[in-house]
Amino acid sequence: MKHFLSKIIPQSLKNQYHLMQAVIACVCFGFPAYDFAHRATSKIGKKMQVIGVTGTNGKTTTTHLIARILERAGKKVAVASTINFQIGEKKWVNASKFTTLSSWELQKFLQEALRTGCEYAVIETSSHALDQHRVWGISYAIAVMTNVTREHLDYHKTMSTYRFAKGRLFRSAKQAVVNLDMEDPDYFCVREAKQTLFYSTKDPNAHLFAEHIELDFKGTEFTVDEEHFHLHLPGLFNIENALASLGVARLLDIDFSLAGEALASVAGVPGRMELVPNEKKADIIIDYAVTPDAFEKLYASILPLKIPGTKIIHVFGACGERDRGKRPQMGEIASGYADIIILTNEDPYYEDAEQIIDDIESGVTKKKDRDYFRIFDRREAIRKALALAEIGDIVLITGKGAEEMMAIGDKRLPWNERQVIEEELEALR
């Protein structure tokens, strides 16, 4: 019944309800993240400062890199991201499957962070949360934009309304860090353009420009303003994420040498370009990639590292009740790069899971049962990929990342991608 009502009630009406809930939550929890002097000054004040990270891809990694930099600078930090929560030393898993919490849960979280002495809260902020007023009452000191590419058109309908929703964060923030390599980056400047820093891996005129870039599966290296940085995170897109975090460091006057130590200390982000050690001597990668752009960036990062004569095997599906138009695009992109594709189930919610796979399959150009397989059970699909993998092959398993459940109808079934991979590797020994 709840699912049915959600479908028939206009979103505009639901948004008014969300706004009312947000106002009540802020009043009940004492406006823990609202700066009442916000409109009188463009400077960052002394109360707990909120840093919002938004974008289609890269939000989670960027959020965690910013948090590590702040911690290395001696700050007590709270984090709310797609994969987990943190208040100081206390950390726990985000089991909600929401990037941004409900207004009530978020205000409660921020109140606890403030009560325990956190100086900064780094909040992964989704377009849905912005459109639904879930972050009403939060004064963002810094807004960070990673990129805007096709996603959530089931909700926003058009790219322009999607961008507008993302832009809400920047129309209220005091300072901003924006990816210069994305389409129309100036759209996300804060009111005072001088308070916006741009970063880039392509344009040397950016405030933060990465050069002398080196990539491999073990990580990346690059320089910014002659300062050398090392990441244990593979992929050019992770350099972009690191640049975003360095932009925040610069706005907060955190020395780049200190920021570099923080970045180098990050062993990895769960479910984001996560390598799984194995005796098959294949490169098995777990990644959250769920959009056409994320697929393109993922392949752009791994193709230069592919050993001649080896295979790329890609296991993926698509989330139910989301933008159907991206599904064939994902199938087409994978067909252009992977040697073997295995389509499988992935959070269908209330949608027909077979129809989801049909939608992806319409973009697949490979021959079925030779270099393309359709295996509904995700564990069996992973088992097939691992059985096909040989020394030096790259096995991509995307879509779930570090999530700990699978959504099928109204059920939430336990699921841990890495654990399943390790169990299937053990069974193949």
XYZ file of C-alpha atoms in Angstrom:
429
model
C 0.000 0.000 0.000
C 2.799 2.425 0.903
C 4.507 1.743 -2.432
C 1.214 2.260 -4.291
C 0.483 5.573 -2.534
C 4.007 6.773 -3.251
C 3.350 6.238 -6.950
C 0.099 8.214 -7.111
C 0.847 11.196 -4.835
C 2.415 14.088 -6.829
C 6.068 14.726 -5.992
C 5.365 18.425 -5.407
C 2.912 17.484 -2.645
C 5.359 14.999 -1.134
C 8.046 17.691 -1.157
C 5.847 19.989 0.921
C 5.485 17.177 3.437
C 9.286 16.708 3.464
C 9.752 20.449 4.039
C 7.345 20.401 6.979
C 9.212 17.415 8.424
C 12.541 19.221 7.998
C 11.298 22.335 9.802
C 9.938 20.255 12.688
C 13.183 18.252 12.886
C 15.310 21.407 13.012
C 13.161 22.873 15.786
C 13.179 19.640 17.798
C 16.933 19.159 17.542
C 17.829 22.830 17.976
C 19.140 23.686 14.499
C 22.506 21.952 15.110
C 23.956 22.913 11.720
C 22.342 26.278 11.036
C 24.526 29.373 11.112
C 22.223 32.255 12.034
C 24.935 34.702 10.944
C 25.191 32.904 7.581
C 23.566 35.628 5.525
C 25.571 38.394 7.153
C 29.022 37.086 6.285
C 30.812 35.057 3.616
C 33.445 33.850 6.052
C 33.420 30.430 7.650
C 32.334 30.793 11.260
C 33.264 28.969 14.457
C 30.278 26.650 14.883
C 30.396 23.084 13.513
C 30.958 23.544 9.799
C 29.112 21.435 7.238
C 30.765 20.424 3.982
C 28.351 19.069 1.387
C 29.529 16.793 -1.405
C 27.259 16.270 -4.396
C 27.570 14.947 -7.950
C 26.558 11.943 -9.996
C 29.722 9.921 -9.388
C 32.560 10.155 -6.874
C 30.621 11.547 -3.911
C 31.429 8.771 -1.458
C 35.156 8.631 -2.151
C 35.460 12.425 -2.076
C 33.552 12.582 1.211
C 35.938 10.110 2.822
C 39.061 11.815 1.471
C 37.902 15.161 2.863
C 37.248 13.549 6.245
C 40.715 11.997 6.361
C 42.344 15.349 5.559
C 40.393 17.060 8.325
C 41.338 14.331 10.797
C 45.019 14.593 9.858
C 44.714 18.322 10.541
C 43.586 17.468 14.076
C 39.870 18.118 13.637
C 37.067 16.015 15.078
C 34.847 14.971 12.195
C 31.387 13.566 11.532
C 30.643 11.815 8.224
C 27.376 10.746 6.609
C 27.872 8.864 3.351
C 26.275 6.204 1.184
C 28.337 3.467 2.825
C 28.753 4.527 6.447
C 28.419 7.062 9.244
C 31.026 8.421 11.611
C 31.048 10.657 14.660
C 34.606 11.033 15.897
C 35.986 7.547 16.518
C 32.576 5.876 16.303
C 31.719 4.376 12.895
C 28.788 2.298 11.680
C 27.356 1.011 8.405
C 24.690 2.905 6.463
C 22.065 0.191 6.074
C 19.380 2.528 4.721
C 20.386 2.441 1.025
C 19.865 6.221 1.007
C 22.727 8.568 0.146
C 21.255 11.248 2.414
C 19.183 10.470 5.505
C 15.664 11.707 6.166
C 15.567 15.195 7.669
C 14.683 13.786 11.099
C 17.546 11.270 11.115
C 19.978 13.801 9.666
C 19.217 16.504 12.231
C 19.491 13.933 15.026
C 22.865 12.850 13.609
C 24.096 16.452 13.392
C 22.916 17.231 16.919
C 24.888 14.252 18.252
C 27.939 15.314 16.237
C 27.740 18.832 17.672
C 27.136 17.545 21.210
C 30.242 15.351 21.089
C 32.452 18.184 19.885
C 32.755 17.609 16.152
C 34.176 20.646 14.382
C 33.199 19.507 10.886
C 30.465 17.371 9.348
C 31.033 16.054 5.830
C 27.675 15.159 4.308
C 27.121 13.312 1.042
C 24.192 15.280 -0.350
C 21.983 13.804 -3.078
C 19.827 15.613 -5.630
C 16.778 13.891 -4.124
C 17.593 15.284 -0.679
C 18.044 18.775 -2.106
C 14.824 18.647 -4.113
C 12.855 17.225 -1.174
C 14.134 19.831 1.316
C 15.650 17.098 3.492
C 18.685 19.324 4.122
C 16.623 22.427 4.937
C 18.060 24.178 7.974
C 21.661 23.197 7.233
C 24.126 26.009 6.513
C 26.734 24.600 4.169
C 30.117 26.237 4.623
C 31.547 24.529 1.530
C 29.782 22.801 -1.361
C 31.711 20.319 -3.517
C 30.672 19.254 -7.032
C 32.242 16.118 -8.516
C 30.315 15.954 -11.830
C 26.824 15.840 -13.314
C 26.016 13.135 -15.853
C 22.913 11.125 -16.699
C 21.230 9.616 -13.634
C 17.921 9.737 -11.733
C 15.902 10.851 -14.764
C 13.113 8.603 -13.499
C 12.745 11.231 -10.755
C 14.017 14.505 -12.262
C 12.717 13.784 -15.804
C 15.274 16.062 -17.533
C 18.962 16.850 -17.136
C 18.155 20.540 -16.630
C 15.942 19.833 -13.602
C 18.561 17.391 -12.305
C 21.240 20.100 -12.543
C 18.877 22.618 -10.949
C 18.384 20.313 -7.966
C 22.142 19.891 -7.561
C 22.534 23.656 -7.877
C 20.438 24.267 -4.762
C 23.463 23.317 -2.684
C 25.591 26.017 -4.306
C 22.992 28.751 -4.128
C 23.169 28.597 -0.339
C 26.815 27.644 0.322
C 29.480 30.187 1.246
C 32.317 28.604 -0.725
C 32.560 25.942 -3.397
C 34.904 23.460 -5.062
C 33.868 22.507 -8.607
C 35.147 20.130 -11.304
C 36.227 22.337 -14.228
C 36.213 19.328 -16.588
C 32.450 18.840 -16.323
C 29.829 20.434 -18.566
C 29.048 24.078 -17.659
C 30.982 24.203 -14.366
C 30.217 27.920 -13.900
C 26.595 26.966 -13.194
C 27.749 25.761 -9.784
C 29.642 28.855 -8.677
C 28.540 30.326 -5.377
C 27.195 33.889 -5.387
C 30.666 35.371 -5.023
C 32.608 33.716 -7.849
C 35.926 34.404 -6.114
C 34.810 31.982 -3.406
C 34.740 29.101 -5.927
C 37.803 26.947 -6.609
C 37.973 24.884 -9.805
C 39.978 21.677 -10.192
C 40.993 19.802 -13.334
C 43.108 17.024 -14.822
C 42.958 18.749 -18.230
C 43.038 22.538 -17.863
C 46.229 24.099 -16.431
C 44.292 27.315 -15.737
C 42.310 25.614 -12.964
C 43.019 26.614 -9.370
C 44.078 23.001 -8.757
C 45.571 21.250 -11.789
C 46.901 17.687 -11.603
C 49.936 16.948 -13.744
C 52.678 14.315 -13.993
C 49.960 11.689 -13.588
C 50.904 8.021 -13.184
C 48.322 5.229 -12.984
C 48.364 1.542 -12.060
C 46.174 -0.958 -10.229
C 47.955 -0.238 -6.953
C 47.174 3.473 -7.032
C 47.947 6.809 -8.619
C 50.528 9.566 -8.396
C 50.298 13.202 -9.447
C 51.462 16.698 -8.576
C 49.587 19.919 -7.821
C 51.553 23.160 -7.576
C 54.762 21.075 -7.457
C 53.472 19.150 -4.418
C 53.617 15.384 -4.995
C 50.639 13.201 -4.042
C 50.237 9.433 -3.838
C 46.908 7.586 -3.642
C 46.282 3.918 -2.965
C 43.194 4.379 -5.137
C 43.445 3.395 -8.819
C 41.760 5.331 -11.616
C 41.987 8.805 -13.106
C 38.585 9.610 -11.603
C 40.080 9.100 -8.147
C 42.598 11.826 -8.926
C 39.581 14.057 -9.613
C 38.131 13.036 -6.244
C 41.445 13.798 -4.563
C 41.596 17.214 -6.246
C 38.141 18.006 -4.869
C 39.328 17.145 -1.365
C 42.442 19.272 -1.855
C 40.211 22.169 -2.857
C 38.486 21.903 0.515
C 41.890 21.763 2.211
C 42.948 24.957 0.459
C 39.751 26.797 1.453
C 40.355 25.753 5.058
C 44.054 26.733 4.945
C 45.220 23.162 5.554
C 48.777 22.701 4.324
C 49.102 20.500 1.230
C 51.912 18.467 2.786
C 49.538 17.515 5.601
C 46.753 16.831 3.110
C 49.133 14.638 1.115
C 49.894 12.545 4.192
C 46.165 12.089 4.743
C 45.517 11.016 1.138
C 48.416 8.561 1.211
C 47.053 7.013 4.413
C 43.751 6.001 2.776
C 44.191 2.319 1.939
C 40.944 2.296 -0.022
C 37.240 3.048 0.096
C 35.024 -0.051 0.417
C 33.252 -0.902 -2.817
C 35.015 1.799 -4.812
C 37.666 0.380 -7.181
C 38.255 -2.212 -4.469
C 40.742 -4.925 -5.423
C 40.133 -8.428 -4.076
C 43.360 -10.447 -3.575
C 43.183 -13.924 -5.067
C 45.274 -16.947 -5.999
C 44.042 -16.897 -9.594
C 46.318 -13.866 -10.138
C 43.475 -11.984 -11.787
C 42.584 -8.364 -11.029
C 39.155 -8.660 -9.399
C 37.573 -5.247 -8.889
C 34.433 -4.298 -6.964
C 33.002 -0.916 -7.906
C 29.735 0.907 -7.376
C 29.526 2.168 -10.994
C 25.817 2.452 -11.875
C 25.729 5.045 -14.679
C 26.961 5.220 -18.294
C 29.492 7.895 -17.325
C 30.785 5.778 -14.442
C 31.223 2.867 -16.874
C 33.185 5.057 -19.310
C 35.455 6.334 -16.548
C 35.939 2.859 -15.128
C 37.008 1.462 -18.490
C 39.178 4.509 -19.226
C 41.054 3.739 -16.023
C 41.565 0.008 -16.546
C 42.137 -0.287 -20.303
C 45.652 1.260 -20.212
C 46.548 -1.324 -17.549
C 45.186 -4.340 -19.417
C 47.857 -6.889 -20.332
C 47.776 -7.851 -24.044
C 46.145 -11.238 -24.556
C 44.085 -11.100 -21.361
C 40.327 -10.658 -20.954
C 38.007 -8.186 -19.287
C 34.995 -9.927 -17.728
C 32.207 -7.648 -16.512
C 29.356 -8.668 -14.189
C 26.607 -6.089 -13.738
C 22.888 -5.323 -13.687
C 20.807 -2.205 -13.049
C 18.693 -0.922 -10.185
C 14.934 -1.259 -10.491
C 12.495 1.663 -10.572
C 15.202 3.983 -11.859
C 15.996 5.617 -15.192
C 15.333 2.905 -17.801
C 16.972 4.933 -20.560
C 20.465 4.414 -19.177
C 20.226 0.612 -19.193
C 20.847 -0.037 -22.916
C 23.603 2.594 -22.811
C 25.368 0.634 -20.084
C 25.002 -2.564 -22.127
C 26.443 -0.846 -25.191
C 29.398 0.639 -23.313
C 30.287 -2.690 -21.708
C 30.004 -4.399 -25.116
C 32.536 -1.978 -26.542
C 35.195 -2.689 -23.923
C 34.628 -6.013 -22.144
C 35.486 -9.360 -23.712
C 32.804 -11.163 -21.717
C 29.619 -9.689 -20.228
C 27.487 -11.374 -17.574
C 24.168 -9.656 -16.869
C 22.570 -10.352 -13.516
C 20.168 -9.174 -10.831
C 20.741 -5.992 -8.833
C 18.205 -4.373 -6.489
C 15.052 -4.717 -8.623
C 12.811 -3.316 -5.881
C 9.239 -3.744 -7.212
C 10.198 -3.883 -10.892
C 10.334 -7.118 -12.904
C 13.984 -8.176 -12.616
C 13.914 -9.993 -15.955
C 12.634 -6.820 -17.657
C 15.564 -4.875 -16.220
C 17.991 -7.359 -17.755
C 16.030 -7.205 -21.036
C 16.521 -3.427 -21.086
C 20.282 -3.758 -20.633
C 20.438 -6.602 -23.137
C 18.930 -4.385 -25.844
C 22.230 -2.485 -25.902
C 24.489 -5.547 -25.792
C 26.134 -6.388 -29.116
C 27.886 -9.606 -28.143
C 26.935 -13.188 -29.030
C 24.856 -14.850 -26.328
C 26.333 -17.895 -24.548
C 29.731 -17.223 -26.096
C 30.900 -13.828 -24.863
C 27.644 -12.728 -23.279
C 25.767 -14.595 -20.532
C 22.520 -13.901 -18.730
C 22.578 -15.343 -15.205
C 19.790 -14.079 -12.971
C 21.247 -15.203 -9.628
C 24.011 -12.732 -8.733
C 26.095 -15.274 -6.822
C 25.974 -17.666 -9.787
C 26.940 -14.824 -12.116
C 29.971 -14.033 -9.973
C 30.843 -17.736 -9.819
C 30.753 -17.915 -13.631
C 32.993 -14.859 -13.995
C 35.561 -16.213 -11.551
C 35.544 -19.627 -13.246
C 36.250 -17.974 -16.611
C 39.033 -15.770 -15.229
C 42.652 -16.667 -15.928
C 46.010 -15.178 -14.948
C 46.107 -11.445 -15.721
C 42.405 -11.137 -16.562
C 40.389 -8.218 -15.194
C 37.085 -9.111 -13.531
C 34.768 -6.153 -12.943
C 31.828 -6.667 -10.589
C 29.836 -3.464 -10.462
C 26.612 -2.004 -9.119
C 26.560 -3.033 -5.462
C 29.852 -1.739 -4.142
C 29.940 -1.980 -0.353
C 26.172 -2.229 0.143
C 25.103 -4.842 2.664
C 21.672 -5.727 1.355
C 19.765 -6.404 -1.842
C 16.319 -4.854 -2.326
C 13.739 -7.226 -3.835
C 10.164 -5.985 -3.480
C 9.687 -5.040 0.155
C 12.404 -7.454 1.268
C 15.942 -6.441 2.221
C 18.151 -9.499 1.845
C 21.676 -9.617 3.318
C 24.350 -9.201 0.652
C 28.082 -8.537 0.820
C 29.775 -8.466 -2.586
C 33.300 -9.021 -1.299
C 32.252 -11.867 0.974
C 30.456 -13.600 -1.902
C 33.520 -13.237 -4.140
C 35.818 -14.640 -1.468
C 33.470 -17.567 -0.833
C 33.267 -18.392 -4.531
C 37.039 -18.110 -4.926
C 37.454 -20.558 -2.054
C 34.975 -22.960 -3.687
C 37.007 -22.877 -6.920
C 40.282 -23.834 -5.212
